PDB file of C-alpha atoms in Angstrom:
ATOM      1  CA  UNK A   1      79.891   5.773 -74.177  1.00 59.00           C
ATOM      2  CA  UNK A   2      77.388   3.511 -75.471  1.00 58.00           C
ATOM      3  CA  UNK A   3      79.866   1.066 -77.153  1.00 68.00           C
ATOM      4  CA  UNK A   4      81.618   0.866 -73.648  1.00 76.00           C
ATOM      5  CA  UNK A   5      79.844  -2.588 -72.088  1.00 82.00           C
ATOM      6  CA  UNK A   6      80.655  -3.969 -75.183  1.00 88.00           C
ATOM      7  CA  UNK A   7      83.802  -3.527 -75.695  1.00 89.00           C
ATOM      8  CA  UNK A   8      84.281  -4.560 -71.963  1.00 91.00           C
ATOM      9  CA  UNK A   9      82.580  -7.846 -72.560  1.00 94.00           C
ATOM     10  CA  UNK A  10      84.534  -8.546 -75.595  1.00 94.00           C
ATOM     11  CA  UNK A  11      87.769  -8.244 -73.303  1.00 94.00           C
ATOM     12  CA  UNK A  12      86.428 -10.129 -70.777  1.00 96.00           C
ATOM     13  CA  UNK A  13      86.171 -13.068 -73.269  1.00 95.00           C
ATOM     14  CA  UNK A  14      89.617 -12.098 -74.365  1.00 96.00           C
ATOM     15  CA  UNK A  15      91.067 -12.475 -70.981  1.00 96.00           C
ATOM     16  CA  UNK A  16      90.057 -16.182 -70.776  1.00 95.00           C
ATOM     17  CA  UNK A  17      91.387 -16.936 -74.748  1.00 93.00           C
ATOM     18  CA  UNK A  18      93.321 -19.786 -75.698  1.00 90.00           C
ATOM     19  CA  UNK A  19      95.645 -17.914 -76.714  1.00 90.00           C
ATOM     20  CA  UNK A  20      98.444 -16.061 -74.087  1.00 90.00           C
ATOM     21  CA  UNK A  21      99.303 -13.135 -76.926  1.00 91.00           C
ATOM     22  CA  UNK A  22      95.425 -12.525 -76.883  1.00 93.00           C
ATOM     23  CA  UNK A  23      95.026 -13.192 -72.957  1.00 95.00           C
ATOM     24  CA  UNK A  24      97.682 -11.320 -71.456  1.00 95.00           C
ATOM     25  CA  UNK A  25      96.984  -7.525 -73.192  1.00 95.00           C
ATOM     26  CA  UNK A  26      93.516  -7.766 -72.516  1.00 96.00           C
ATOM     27  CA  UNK A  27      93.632  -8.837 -68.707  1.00 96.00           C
ATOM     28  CA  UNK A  28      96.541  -5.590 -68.224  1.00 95.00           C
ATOM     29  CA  UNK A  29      93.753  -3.755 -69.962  1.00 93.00           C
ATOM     30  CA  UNK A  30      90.707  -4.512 -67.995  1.00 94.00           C
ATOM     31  CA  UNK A  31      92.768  -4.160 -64.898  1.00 94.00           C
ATOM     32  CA  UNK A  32      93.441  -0.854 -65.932  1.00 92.00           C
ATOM     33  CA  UNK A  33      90.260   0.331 -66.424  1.00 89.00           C
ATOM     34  CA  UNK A  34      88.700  -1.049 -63.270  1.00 90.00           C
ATOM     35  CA  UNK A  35      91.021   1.123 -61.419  1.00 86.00           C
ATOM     36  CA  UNK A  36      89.951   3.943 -63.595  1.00 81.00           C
ATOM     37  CA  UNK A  37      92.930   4.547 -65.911  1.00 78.00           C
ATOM     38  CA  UNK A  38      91.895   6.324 -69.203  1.00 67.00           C
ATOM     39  CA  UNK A  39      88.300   6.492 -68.050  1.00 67.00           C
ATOM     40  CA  UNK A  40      87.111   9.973 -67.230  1.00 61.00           C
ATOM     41  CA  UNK A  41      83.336   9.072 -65.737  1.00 73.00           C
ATOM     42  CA  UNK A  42      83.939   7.760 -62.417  1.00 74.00           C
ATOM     43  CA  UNK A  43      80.069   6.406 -62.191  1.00 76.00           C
ATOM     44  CA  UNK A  44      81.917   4.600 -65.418  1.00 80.00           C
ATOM     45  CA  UNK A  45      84.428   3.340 -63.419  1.00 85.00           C
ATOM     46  CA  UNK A  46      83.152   1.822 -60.484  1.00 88.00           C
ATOM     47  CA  UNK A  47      80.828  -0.170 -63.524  1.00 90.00           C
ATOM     48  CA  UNK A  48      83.333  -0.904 -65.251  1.00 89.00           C
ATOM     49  CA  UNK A  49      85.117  -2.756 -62.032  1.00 92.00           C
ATOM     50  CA  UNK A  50      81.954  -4.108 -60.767  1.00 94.00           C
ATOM     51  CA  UNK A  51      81.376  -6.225 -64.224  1.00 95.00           C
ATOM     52  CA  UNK A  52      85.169  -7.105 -63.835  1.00 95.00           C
ATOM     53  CA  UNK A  53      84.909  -8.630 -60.648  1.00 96.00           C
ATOM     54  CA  UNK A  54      82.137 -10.423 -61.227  1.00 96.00           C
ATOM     55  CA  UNK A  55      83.304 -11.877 -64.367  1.00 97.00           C
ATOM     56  CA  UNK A  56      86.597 -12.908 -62.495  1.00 97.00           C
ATOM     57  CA  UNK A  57      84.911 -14.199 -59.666  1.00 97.00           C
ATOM     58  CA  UNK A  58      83.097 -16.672 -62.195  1.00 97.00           C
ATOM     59  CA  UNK A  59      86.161 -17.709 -63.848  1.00 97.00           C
ATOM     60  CA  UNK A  60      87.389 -18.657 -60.458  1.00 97.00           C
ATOM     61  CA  UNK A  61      84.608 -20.763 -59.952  1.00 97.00           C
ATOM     62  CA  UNK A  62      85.290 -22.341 -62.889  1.00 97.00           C
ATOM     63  CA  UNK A  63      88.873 -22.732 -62.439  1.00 98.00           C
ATOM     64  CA  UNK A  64      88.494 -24.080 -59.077  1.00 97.00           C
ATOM     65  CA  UNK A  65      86.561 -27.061 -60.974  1.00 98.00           C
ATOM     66  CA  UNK A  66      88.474 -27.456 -63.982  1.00 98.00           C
ATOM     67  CA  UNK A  67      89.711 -31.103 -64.405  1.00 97.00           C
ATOM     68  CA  UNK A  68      92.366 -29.813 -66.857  1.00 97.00           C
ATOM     69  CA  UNK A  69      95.262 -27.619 -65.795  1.00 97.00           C
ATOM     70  CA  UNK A  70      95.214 -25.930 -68.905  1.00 96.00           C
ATOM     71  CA  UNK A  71      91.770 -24.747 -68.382  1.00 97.00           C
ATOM     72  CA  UNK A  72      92.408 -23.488 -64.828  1.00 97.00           C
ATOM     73  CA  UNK A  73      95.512 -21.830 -66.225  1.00 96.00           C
ATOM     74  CA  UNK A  74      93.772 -20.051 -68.905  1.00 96.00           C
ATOM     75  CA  UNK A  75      90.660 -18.987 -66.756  1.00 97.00           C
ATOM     76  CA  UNK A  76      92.317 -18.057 -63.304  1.00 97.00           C
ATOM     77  CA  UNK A  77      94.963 -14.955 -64.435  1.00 96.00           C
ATOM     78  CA  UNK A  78      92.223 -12.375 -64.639  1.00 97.00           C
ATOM     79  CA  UNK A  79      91.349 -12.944 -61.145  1.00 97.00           C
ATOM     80  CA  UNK A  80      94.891 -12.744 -59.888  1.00 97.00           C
ATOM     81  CA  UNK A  81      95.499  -9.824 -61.819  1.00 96.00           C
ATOM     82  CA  UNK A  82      92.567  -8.061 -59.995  1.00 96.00           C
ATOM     83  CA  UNK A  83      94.048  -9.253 -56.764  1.00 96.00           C
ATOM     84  CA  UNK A  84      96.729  -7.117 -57.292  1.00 92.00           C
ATOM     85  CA  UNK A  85      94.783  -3.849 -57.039  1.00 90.00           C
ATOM     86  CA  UNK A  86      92.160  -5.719 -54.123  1.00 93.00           C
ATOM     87  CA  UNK A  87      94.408  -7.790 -51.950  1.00 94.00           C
ATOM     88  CA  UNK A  88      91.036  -8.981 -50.014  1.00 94.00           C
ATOM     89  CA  UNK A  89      90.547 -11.078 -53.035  1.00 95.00           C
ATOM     90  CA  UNK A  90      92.290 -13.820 -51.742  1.00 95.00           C
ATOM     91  CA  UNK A  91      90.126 -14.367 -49.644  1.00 93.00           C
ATOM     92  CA  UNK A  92      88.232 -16.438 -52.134  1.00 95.00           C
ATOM     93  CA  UNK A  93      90.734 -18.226 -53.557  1.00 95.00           C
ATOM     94  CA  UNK A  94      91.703 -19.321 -49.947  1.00 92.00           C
ATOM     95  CA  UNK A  95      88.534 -20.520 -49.047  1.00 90.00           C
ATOM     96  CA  UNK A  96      87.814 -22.629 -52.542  1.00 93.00           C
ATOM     97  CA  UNK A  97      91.400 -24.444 -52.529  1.00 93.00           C
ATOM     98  CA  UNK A  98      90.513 -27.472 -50.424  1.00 89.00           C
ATOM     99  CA  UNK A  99      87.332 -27.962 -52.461  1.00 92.00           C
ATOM    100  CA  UNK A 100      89.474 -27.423 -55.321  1.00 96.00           C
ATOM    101  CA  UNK A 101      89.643 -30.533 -57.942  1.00 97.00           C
ATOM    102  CA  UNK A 102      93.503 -31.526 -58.459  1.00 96.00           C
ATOM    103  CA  UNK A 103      94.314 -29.764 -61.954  1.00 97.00           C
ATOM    104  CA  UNK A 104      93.133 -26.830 -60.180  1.00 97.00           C
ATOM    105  CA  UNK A 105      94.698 -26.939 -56.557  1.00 97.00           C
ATOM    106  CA  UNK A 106      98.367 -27.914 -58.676  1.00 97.00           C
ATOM    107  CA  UNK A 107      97.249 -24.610 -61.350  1.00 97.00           C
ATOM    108  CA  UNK A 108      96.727 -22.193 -57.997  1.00 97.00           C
ATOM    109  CA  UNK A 109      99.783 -23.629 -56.293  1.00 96.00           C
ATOM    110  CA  UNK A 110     102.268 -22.528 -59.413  1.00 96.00           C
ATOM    111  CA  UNK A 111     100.824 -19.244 -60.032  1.00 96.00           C
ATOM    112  CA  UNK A 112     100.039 -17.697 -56.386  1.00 95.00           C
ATOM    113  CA  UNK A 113     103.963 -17.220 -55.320  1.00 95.00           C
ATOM    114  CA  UNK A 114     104.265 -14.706 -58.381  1.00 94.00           C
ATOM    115  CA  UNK A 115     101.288 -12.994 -56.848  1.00 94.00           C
ATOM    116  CA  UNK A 116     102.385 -12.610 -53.768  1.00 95.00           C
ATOM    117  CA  UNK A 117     105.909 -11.449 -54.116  1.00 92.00           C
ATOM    118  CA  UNK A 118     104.243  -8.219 -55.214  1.00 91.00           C
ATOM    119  CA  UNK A 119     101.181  -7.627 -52.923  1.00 95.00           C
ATOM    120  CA  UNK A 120     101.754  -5.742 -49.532  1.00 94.00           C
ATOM    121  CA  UNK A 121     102.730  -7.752 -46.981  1.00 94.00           C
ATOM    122  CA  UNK A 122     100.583  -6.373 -43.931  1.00 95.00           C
ATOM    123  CA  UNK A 123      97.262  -6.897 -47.040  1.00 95.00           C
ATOM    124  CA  UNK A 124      98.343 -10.970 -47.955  1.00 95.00           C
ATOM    125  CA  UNK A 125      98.586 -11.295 -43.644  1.00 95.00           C
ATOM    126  CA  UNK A 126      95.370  -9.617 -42.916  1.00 94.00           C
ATOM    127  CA  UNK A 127      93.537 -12.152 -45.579  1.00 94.00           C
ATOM    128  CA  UNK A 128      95.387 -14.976 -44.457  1.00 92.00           C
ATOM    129  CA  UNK A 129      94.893 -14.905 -40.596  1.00 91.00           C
ATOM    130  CA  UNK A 130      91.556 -13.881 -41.148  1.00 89.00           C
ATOM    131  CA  UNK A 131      91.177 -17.481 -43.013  1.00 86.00           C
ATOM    132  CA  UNK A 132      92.837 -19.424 -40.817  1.00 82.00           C
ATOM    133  CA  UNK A 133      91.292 -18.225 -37.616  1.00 79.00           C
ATOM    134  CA  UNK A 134      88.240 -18.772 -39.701  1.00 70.00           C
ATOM    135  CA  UNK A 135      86.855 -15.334 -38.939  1.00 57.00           C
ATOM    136  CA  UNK A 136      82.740 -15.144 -39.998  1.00 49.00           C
ATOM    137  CA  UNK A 137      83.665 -13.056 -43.289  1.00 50.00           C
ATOM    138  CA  UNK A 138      86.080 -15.490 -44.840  1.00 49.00           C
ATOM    139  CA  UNK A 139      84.273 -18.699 -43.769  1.00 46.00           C
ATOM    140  CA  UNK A 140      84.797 -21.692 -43.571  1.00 48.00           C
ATOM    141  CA  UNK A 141      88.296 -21.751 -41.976  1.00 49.00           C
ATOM    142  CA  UNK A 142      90.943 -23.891 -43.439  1.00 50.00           C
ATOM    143  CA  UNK A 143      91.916 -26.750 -42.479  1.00 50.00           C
ATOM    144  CA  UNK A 144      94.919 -27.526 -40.242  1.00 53.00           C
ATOM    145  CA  UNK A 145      98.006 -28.027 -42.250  1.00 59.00           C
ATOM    146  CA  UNK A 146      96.306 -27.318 -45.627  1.00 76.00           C
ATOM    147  CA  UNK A 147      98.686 -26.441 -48.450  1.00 86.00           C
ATOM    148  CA  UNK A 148      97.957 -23.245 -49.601  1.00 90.00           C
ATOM    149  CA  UNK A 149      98.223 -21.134 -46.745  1.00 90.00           C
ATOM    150  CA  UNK A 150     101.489 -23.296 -45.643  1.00 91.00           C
ATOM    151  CA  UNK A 151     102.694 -21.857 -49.330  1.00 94.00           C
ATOM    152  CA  UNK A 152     101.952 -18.523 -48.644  1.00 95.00           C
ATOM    153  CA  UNK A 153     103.786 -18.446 -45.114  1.00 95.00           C
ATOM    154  CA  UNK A 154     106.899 -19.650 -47.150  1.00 95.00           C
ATOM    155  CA  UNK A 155     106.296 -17.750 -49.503  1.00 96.00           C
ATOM    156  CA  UNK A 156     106.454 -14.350 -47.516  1.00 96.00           C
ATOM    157  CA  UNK A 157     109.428 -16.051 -45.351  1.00 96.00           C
ATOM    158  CA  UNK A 158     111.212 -15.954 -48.639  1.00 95.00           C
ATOM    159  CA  UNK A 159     110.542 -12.505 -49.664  1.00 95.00           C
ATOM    160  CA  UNK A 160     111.570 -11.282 -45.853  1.00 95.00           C
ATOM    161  CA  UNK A 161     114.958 -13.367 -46.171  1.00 94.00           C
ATOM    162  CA  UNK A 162     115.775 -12.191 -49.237  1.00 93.00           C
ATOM    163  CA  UNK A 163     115.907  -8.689 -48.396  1.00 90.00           C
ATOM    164  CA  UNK A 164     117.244  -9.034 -45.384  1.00 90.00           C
ATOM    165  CA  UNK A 165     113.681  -8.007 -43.713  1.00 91.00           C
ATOM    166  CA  UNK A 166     111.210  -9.840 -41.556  1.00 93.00           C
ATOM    167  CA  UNK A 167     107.555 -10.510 -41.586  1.00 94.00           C
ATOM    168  CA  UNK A 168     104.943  -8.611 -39.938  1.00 94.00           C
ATOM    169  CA  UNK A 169     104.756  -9.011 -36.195  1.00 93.00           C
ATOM    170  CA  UNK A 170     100.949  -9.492 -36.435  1.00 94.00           C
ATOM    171  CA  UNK A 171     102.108 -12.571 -39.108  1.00 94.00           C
ATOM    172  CA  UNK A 172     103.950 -14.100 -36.246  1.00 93.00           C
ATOM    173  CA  UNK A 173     101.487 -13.482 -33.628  1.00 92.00           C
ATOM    174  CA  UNK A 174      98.423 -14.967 -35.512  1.00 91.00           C
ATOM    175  CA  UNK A 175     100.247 -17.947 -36.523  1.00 91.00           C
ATOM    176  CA  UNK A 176     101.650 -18.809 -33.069  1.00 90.00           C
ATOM    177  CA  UNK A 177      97.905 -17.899 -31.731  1.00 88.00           C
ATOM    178  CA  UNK A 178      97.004 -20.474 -34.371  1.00 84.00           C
ATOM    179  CA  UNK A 179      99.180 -23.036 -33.179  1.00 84.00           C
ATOM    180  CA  UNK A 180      98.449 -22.798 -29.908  1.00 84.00           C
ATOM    181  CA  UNK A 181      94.664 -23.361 -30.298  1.00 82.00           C
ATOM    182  CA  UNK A 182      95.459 -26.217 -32.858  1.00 77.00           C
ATOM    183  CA  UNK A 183      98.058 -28.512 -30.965  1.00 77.00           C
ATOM    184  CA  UNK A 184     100.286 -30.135 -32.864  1.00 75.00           C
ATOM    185  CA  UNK A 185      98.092 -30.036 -35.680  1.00 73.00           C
ATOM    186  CA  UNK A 186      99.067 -26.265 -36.087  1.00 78.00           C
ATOM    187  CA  UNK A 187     102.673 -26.917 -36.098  1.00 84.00           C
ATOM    188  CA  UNK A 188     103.446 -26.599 -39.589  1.00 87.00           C
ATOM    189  CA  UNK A 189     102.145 -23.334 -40.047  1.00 88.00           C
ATOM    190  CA  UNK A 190     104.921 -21.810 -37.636  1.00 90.00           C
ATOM    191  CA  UNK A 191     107.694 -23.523 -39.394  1.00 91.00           C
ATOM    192  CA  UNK A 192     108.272 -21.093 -42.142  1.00 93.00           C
ATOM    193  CA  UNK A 193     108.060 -18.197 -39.646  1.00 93.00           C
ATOM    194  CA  UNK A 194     110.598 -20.207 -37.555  1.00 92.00           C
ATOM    195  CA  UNK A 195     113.919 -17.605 -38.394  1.00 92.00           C
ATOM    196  CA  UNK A 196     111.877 -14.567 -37.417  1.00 91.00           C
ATOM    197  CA  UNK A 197     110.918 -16.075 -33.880  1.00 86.00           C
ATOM    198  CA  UNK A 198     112.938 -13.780 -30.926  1.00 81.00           C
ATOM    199  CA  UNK A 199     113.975 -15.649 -27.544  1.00 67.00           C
ATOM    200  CA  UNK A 200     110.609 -14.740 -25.756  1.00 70.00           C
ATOM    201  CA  UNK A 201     108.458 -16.468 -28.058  1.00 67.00           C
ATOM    202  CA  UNK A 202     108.233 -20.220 -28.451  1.00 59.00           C
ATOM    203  CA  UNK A 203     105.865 -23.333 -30.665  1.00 54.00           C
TER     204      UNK A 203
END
């Protein structure tokens, strides 16, 4: 086991390469292993996704600053890879959007709609009201009418329509909540969820 960390920190570079054929393998492979998959120990494990994470969460630092799209593409994957497995993820990449320089914010904006056309509903909600209302563990709270939350309601009002479904009540509830403390600064945020509104409930 002692060639382990290596070998981890050799994939971890790999899953920021230049190159996509190098890039892609190694962030489906590191994923893999931080949910345990081929690893016996499970003290192993839970290092193995602890170094993970915190190598992601770095690249998304980075990324979030990266004046060239390229860069943010190449360095923000791993991250949304993890997300996949830890939904509350998001929560980070919520909060450090605004603050987000342009390449980055346009980077985020293209690849978070693959992202979230595979995550559990109820888990991208939960995240998402919790950063809107601003709750104390995903502080600050966004701003009224910013972008990437707006994309995420459509988004999940896309996924619902397409299958003929809806989006969670609690979706509904904490937007129109939303709006109502907002004012007509709020607004937008209901309009995506506008086809799921019933006759009792208004913006």
């Amino acid at each position: 086991d002692a060639w382990r960390p290596a070998c981890l920190e050799l994939l971890l570079e790999l899953c920021t390469a230049g190159s996509a054929p190098l890039r892609a393998p190694s962030i489906r492979l590191v994923v893999s292993m931080a949910a345990g998959e081929g690893v016996a120990q499970a003290a192993a494990v839970d290092q193995i996704a602890a170094r993970a994470h915190s190598h992601a969460a770095e690249e998304l630092e980075a990324a979030l600053a990266a004046e060239e799209e390229e860069e943010a593409a190449r360095r923000l994957p791993l991250y949304l890879a993890l997300c996949n497995r830890s939904p509350s993820m998001l929560a980070a990449l919520l909060a450090g959007f605004d603050g987000a320089s342009a390449a980055a914010q346009a980077t985020v904006q293209e690849l978070l709609p693959g992202l979230l056309l595979h995550l559990p509903m109820e888990a991208v909600t939960e995240v998402l009201l919790a950063q809107l209302r601003g709750e104390p563990d995903a502080s600050p709270p966004l701003a009224a009418a910013s972008p990437l939350p707006l994309l995420a309601l459509h988004v999940l009002a896309d996924r619902a329509t397409a299958v003929g479904g809806t989006v969670p009540a609690a979706l509904t509830a904490g937007v129109l909540g939303l709006v109502s403390r907002l004012g007509p600064h709020g607004g937008a945020y209901a309009v995506p969820l506008l086809p799921f509104l019933d006759e009792s409930q208004s913006v």
